[in-house]
mmCIF file of C-alpha atoms in Angstrom:
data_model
loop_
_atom_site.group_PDB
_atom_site.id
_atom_site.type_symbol
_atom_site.label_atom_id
_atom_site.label_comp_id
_atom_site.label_asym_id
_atom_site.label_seq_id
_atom_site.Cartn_x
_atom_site.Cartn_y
_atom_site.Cartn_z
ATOM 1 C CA UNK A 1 134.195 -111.225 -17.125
ATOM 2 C CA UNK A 2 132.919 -114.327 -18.751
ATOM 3 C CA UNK A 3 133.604 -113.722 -22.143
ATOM 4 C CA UNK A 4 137.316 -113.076 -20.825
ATOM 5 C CA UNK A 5 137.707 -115.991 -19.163
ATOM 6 C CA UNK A 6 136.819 -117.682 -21.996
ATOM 7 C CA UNK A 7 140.083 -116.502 -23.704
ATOM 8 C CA UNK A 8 142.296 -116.645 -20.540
ATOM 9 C CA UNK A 9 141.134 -119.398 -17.873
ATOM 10 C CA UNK A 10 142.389 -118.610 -14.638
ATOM 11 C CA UNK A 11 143.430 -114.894 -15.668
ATOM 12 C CA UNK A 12 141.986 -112.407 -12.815
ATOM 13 C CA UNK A 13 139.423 -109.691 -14.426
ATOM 14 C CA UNK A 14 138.293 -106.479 -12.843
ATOM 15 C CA UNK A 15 135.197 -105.057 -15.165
ATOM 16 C CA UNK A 16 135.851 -101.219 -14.827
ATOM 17 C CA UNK A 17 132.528 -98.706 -15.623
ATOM 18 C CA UNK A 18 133.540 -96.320 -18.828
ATOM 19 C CA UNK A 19 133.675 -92.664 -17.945
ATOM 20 C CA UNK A 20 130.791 -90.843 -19.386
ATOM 21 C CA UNK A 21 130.202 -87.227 -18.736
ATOM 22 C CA UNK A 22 127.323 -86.671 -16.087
ATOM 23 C CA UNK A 23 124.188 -86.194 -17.756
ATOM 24 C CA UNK A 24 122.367 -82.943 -17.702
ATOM 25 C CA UNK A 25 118.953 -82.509 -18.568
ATOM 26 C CA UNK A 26 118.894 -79.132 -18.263
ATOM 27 C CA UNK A 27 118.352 -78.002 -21.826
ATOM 28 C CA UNK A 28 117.541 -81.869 -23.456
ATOM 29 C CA UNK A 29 113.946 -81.098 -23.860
ATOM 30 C CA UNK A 30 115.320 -77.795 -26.036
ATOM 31 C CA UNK A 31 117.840 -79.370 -27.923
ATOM 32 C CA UNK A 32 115.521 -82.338 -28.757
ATOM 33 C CA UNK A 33 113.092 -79.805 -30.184
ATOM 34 C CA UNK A 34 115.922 -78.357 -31.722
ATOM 35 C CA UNK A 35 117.146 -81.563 -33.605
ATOM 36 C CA UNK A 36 113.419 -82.752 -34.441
ATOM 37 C CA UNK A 37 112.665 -78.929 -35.796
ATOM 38 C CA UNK A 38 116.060 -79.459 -38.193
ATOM 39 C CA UNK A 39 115.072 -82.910 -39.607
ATOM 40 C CA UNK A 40 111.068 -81.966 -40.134
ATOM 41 C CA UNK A 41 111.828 -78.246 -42.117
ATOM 42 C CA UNK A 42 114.797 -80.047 -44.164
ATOM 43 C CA UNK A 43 113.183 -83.133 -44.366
ATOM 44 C CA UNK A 44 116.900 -84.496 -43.968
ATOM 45 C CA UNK A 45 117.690 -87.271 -41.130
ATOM 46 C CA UNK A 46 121.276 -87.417 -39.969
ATOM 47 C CA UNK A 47 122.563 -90.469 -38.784
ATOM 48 C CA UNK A 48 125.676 -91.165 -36.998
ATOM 49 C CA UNK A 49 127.736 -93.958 -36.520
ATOM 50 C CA UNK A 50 130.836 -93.629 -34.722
ATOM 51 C CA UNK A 51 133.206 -95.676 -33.091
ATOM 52 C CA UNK A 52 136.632 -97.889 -33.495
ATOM 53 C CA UNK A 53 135.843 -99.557 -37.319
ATOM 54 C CA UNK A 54 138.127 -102.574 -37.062
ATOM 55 C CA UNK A 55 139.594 -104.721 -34.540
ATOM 56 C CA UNK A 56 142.809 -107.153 -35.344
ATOM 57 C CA UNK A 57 140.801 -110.516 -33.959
ATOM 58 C CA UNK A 58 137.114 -109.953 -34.790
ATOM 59 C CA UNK A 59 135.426 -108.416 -37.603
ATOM 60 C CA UNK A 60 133.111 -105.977 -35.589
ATOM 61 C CA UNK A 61 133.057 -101.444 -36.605
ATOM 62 C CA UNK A 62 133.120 -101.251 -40.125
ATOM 63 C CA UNK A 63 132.000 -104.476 -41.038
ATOM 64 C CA UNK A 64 128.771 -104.427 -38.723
ATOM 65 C CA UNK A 65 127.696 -101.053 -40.092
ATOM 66 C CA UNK A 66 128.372 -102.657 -43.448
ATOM 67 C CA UNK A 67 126.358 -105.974 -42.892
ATOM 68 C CA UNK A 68 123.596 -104.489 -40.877
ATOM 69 C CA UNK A 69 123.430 -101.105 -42.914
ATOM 70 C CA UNK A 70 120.749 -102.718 -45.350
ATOM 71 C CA UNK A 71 118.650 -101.576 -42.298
ATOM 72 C CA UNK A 72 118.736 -97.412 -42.889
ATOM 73 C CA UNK A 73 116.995 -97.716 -46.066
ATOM 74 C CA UNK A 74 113.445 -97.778 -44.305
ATOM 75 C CA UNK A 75 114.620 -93.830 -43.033
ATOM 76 C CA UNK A 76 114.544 -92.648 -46.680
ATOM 77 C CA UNK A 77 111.094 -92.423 -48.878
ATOM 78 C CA UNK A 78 107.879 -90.121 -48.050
ATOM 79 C CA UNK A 79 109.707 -87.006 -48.458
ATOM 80 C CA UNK A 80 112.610 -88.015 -45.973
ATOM 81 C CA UNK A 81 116.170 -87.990 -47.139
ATOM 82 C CA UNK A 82 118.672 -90.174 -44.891
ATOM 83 C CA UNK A 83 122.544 -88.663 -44.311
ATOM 84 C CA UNK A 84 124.858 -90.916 -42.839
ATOM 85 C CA UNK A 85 128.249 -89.433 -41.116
ATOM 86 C CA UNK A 86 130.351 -91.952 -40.171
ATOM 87 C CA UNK A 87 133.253 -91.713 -38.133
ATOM 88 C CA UNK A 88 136.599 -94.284 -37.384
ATOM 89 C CA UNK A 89 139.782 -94.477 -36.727
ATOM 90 C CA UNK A 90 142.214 -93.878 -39.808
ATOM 91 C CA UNK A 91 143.337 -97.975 -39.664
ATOM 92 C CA UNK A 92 139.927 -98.583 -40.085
ATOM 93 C CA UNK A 93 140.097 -97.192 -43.478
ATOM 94 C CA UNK A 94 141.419 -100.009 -45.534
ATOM 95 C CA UNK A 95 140.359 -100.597 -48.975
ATOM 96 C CA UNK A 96 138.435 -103.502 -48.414
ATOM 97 C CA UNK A 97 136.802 -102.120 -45.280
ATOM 98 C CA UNK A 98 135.442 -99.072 -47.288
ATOM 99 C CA UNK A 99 134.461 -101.151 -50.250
ATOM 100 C CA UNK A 100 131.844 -102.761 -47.962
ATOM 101 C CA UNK A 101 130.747 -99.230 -47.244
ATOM 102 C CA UNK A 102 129.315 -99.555 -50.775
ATOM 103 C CA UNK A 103 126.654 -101.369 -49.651
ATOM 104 C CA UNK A 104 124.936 -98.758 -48.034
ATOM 105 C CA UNK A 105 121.360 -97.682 -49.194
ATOM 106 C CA UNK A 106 121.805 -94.209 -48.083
ATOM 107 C CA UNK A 107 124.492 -91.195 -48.774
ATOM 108 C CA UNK A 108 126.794 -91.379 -46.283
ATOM 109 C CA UNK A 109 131.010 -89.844 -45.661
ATOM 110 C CA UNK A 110 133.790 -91.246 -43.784
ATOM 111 C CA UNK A 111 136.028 -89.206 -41.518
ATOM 112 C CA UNK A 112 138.725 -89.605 -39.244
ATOM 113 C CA UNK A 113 137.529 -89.453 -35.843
ATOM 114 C CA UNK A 114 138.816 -87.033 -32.859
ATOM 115 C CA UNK A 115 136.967 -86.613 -30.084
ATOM 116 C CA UNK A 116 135.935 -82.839 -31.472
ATOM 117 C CA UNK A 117 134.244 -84.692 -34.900
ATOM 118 C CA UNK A 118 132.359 -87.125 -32.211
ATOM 119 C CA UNK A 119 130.501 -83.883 -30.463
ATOM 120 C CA UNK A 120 130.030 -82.187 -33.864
ATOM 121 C CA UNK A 121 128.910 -85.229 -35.262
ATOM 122 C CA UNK A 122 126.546 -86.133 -32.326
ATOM 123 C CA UNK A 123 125.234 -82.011 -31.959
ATOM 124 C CA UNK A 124 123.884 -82.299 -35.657
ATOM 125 C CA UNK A 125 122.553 -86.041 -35.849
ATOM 126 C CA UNK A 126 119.043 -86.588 -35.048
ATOM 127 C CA UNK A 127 119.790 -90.137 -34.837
ATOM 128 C CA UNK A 128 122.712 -92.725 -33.838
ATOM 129 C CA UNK A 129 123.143 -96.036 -35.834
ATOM 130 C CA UNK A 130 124.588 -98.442 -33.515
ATOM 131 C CA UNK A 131 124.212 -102.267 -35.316
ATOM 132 C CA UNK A 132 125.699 -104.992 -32.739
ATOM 133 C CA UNK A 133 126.735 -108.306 -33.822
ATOM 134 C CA UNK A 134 126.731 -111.554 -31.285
ATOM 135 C CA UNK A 135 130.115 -112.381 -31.191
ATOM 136 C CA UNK A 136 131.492 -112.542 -27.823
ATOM 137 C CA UNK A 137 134.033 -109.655 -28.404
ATOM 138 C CA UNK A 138 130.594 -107.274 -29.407
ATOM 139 C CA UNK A 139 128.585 -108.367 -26.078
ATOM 140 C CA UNK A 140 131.542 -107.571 -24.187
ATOM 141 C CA UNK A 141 131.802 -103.860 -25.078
ATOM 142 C CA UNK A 142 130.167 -101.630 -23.126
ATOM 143 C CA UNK A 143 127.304 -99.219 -23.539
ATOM 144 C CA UNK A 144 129.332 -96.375 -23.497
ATOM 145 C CA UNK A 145 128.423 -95.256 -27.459
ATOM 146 C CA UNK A 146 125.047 -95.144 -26.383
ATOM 147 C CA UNK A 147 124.848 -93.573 -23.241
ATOM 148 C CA UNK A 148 127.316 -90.934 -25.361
ATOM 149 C CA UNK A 149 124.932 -90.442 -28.347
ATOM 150 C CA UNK A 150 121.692 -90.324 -25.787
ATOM 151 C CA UNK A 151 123.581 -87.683 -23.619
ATOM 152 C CA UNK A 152 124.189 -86.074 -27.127
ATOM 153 C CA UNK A 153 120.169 -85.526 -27.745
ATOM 154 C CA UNK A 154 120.467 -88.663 -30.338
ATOM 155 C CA UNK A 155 117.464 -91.431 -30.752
ATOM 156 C CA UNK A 156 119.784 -94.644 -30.826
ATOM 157 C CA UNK A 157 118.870 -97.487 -33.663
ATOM 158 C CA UNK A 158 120.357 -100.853 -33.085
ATOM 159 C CA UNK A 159 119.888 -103.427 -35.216
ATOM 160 C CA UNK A 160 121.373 -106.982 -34.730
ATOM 161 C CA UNK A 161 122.243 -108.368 -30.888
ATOM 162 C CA UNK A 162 120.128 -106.938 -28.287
ATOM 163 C CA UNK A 163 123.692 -105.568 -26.534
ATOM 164 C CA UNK A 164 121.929 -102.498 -25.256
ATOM 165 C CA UNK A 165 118.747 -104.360 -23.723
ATOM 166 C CA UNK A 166 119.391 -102.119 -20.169
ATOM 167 C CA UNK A 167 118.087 -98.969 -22.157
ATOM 168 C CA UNK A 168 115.456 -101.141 -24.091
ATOM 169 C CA UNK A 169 112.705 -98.413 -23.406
ATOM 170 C CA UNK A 170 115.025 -95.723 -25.470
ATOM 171 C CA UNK A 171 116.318 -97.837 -28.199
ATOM 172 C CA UNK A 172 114.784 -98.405 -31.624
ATOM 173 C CA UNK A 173 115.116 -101.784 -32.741
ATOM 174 C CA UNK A 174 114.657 -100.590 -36.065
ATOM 175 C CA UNK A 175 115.220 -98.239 -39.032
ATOM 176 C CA UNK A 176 111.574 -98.356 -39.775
ATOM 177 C CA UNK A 177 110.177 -98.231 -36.011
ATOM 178 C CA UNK A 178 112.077 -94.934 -35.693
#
């Protein structure tokens, strides 16, 4: 509520919890094992990012996959072959915001997102790429992504601002520490 009253003194502010599904680790351990068996017989890591990729006041999405993305290069080498699958909304996909895409050390695709693409995208990934800058808009989003892609079976890396320091224990702070 801070970061909001920043913007708007004197503006009430209720902070409402996202909904998350309840988690259920009923078959985790299996689907873990599942995920880890996948990446060590194909040698392939899949990475996903996923989320809104622009914003109309602050460069965060596309832009912080794009300037932290320098990161996922430490996944590929010894045998290992990094896929990135990124999905955004279809506004996101400007031009300029997929030439920074370019950038990217590993192979990666862009696709619309629906909520269907998210589960697909999160059933197959071993891993979830979730770089946070430290603008105020960033700290103010919620954990929601990560809880998601942890529910999901996914190892979360986050590079950049330590946003998701409540799940410190489960996060890799790094391409190469995963």
């Amino acid at each position: 509520s801070h970061v909001v009253s920043d913007f708007s003194p004197g503006l009430p502010v209720h902070v409402m919890n996202d909904p998350a599904r309840n988690f259920n680790d009923g078959g985790m351990s299996e689907l873990l094992a599942s995920k880890i068996l996948d990446a060590t017989t194909s040698r392939t890591i899949r990475v996903a990012w996923f989320g809104v990729g622009d914003n109309p006041n602050f460069k965060v999405g596309l832009s912080d996959l794009a300037h932290f993305g320098s990161a996922l290069s430490a996944l590929a080498g010894d045998g290992w072959f990094p896929i990135l699958r990124i999905l955004t909304n279809a506004r996101a996909m400007t031009a300029d915001n997929l030439a920074k895409l370019l950038r990217l050390p590993i192979p990666y695709s862009v696709n619309e997102w629906t909520e269907e693409e998210e589960q697909s995208l999160l059933a197959e990934s071993l891993a979830a790429f979730i770089p946070v800058n430290c603008q105020n808009f960033s700290v103010a989003k919620s954990l929601n992504r990560a809880v998601t892609a942890m529910n999901a079976g996914c190892q979360i890396v986050s590079s950049g601002y330590p946003l998701y320091d409540k799940l410190a224990p489960f996060i890799y702070r790094s391409a190469a520490e995963f």
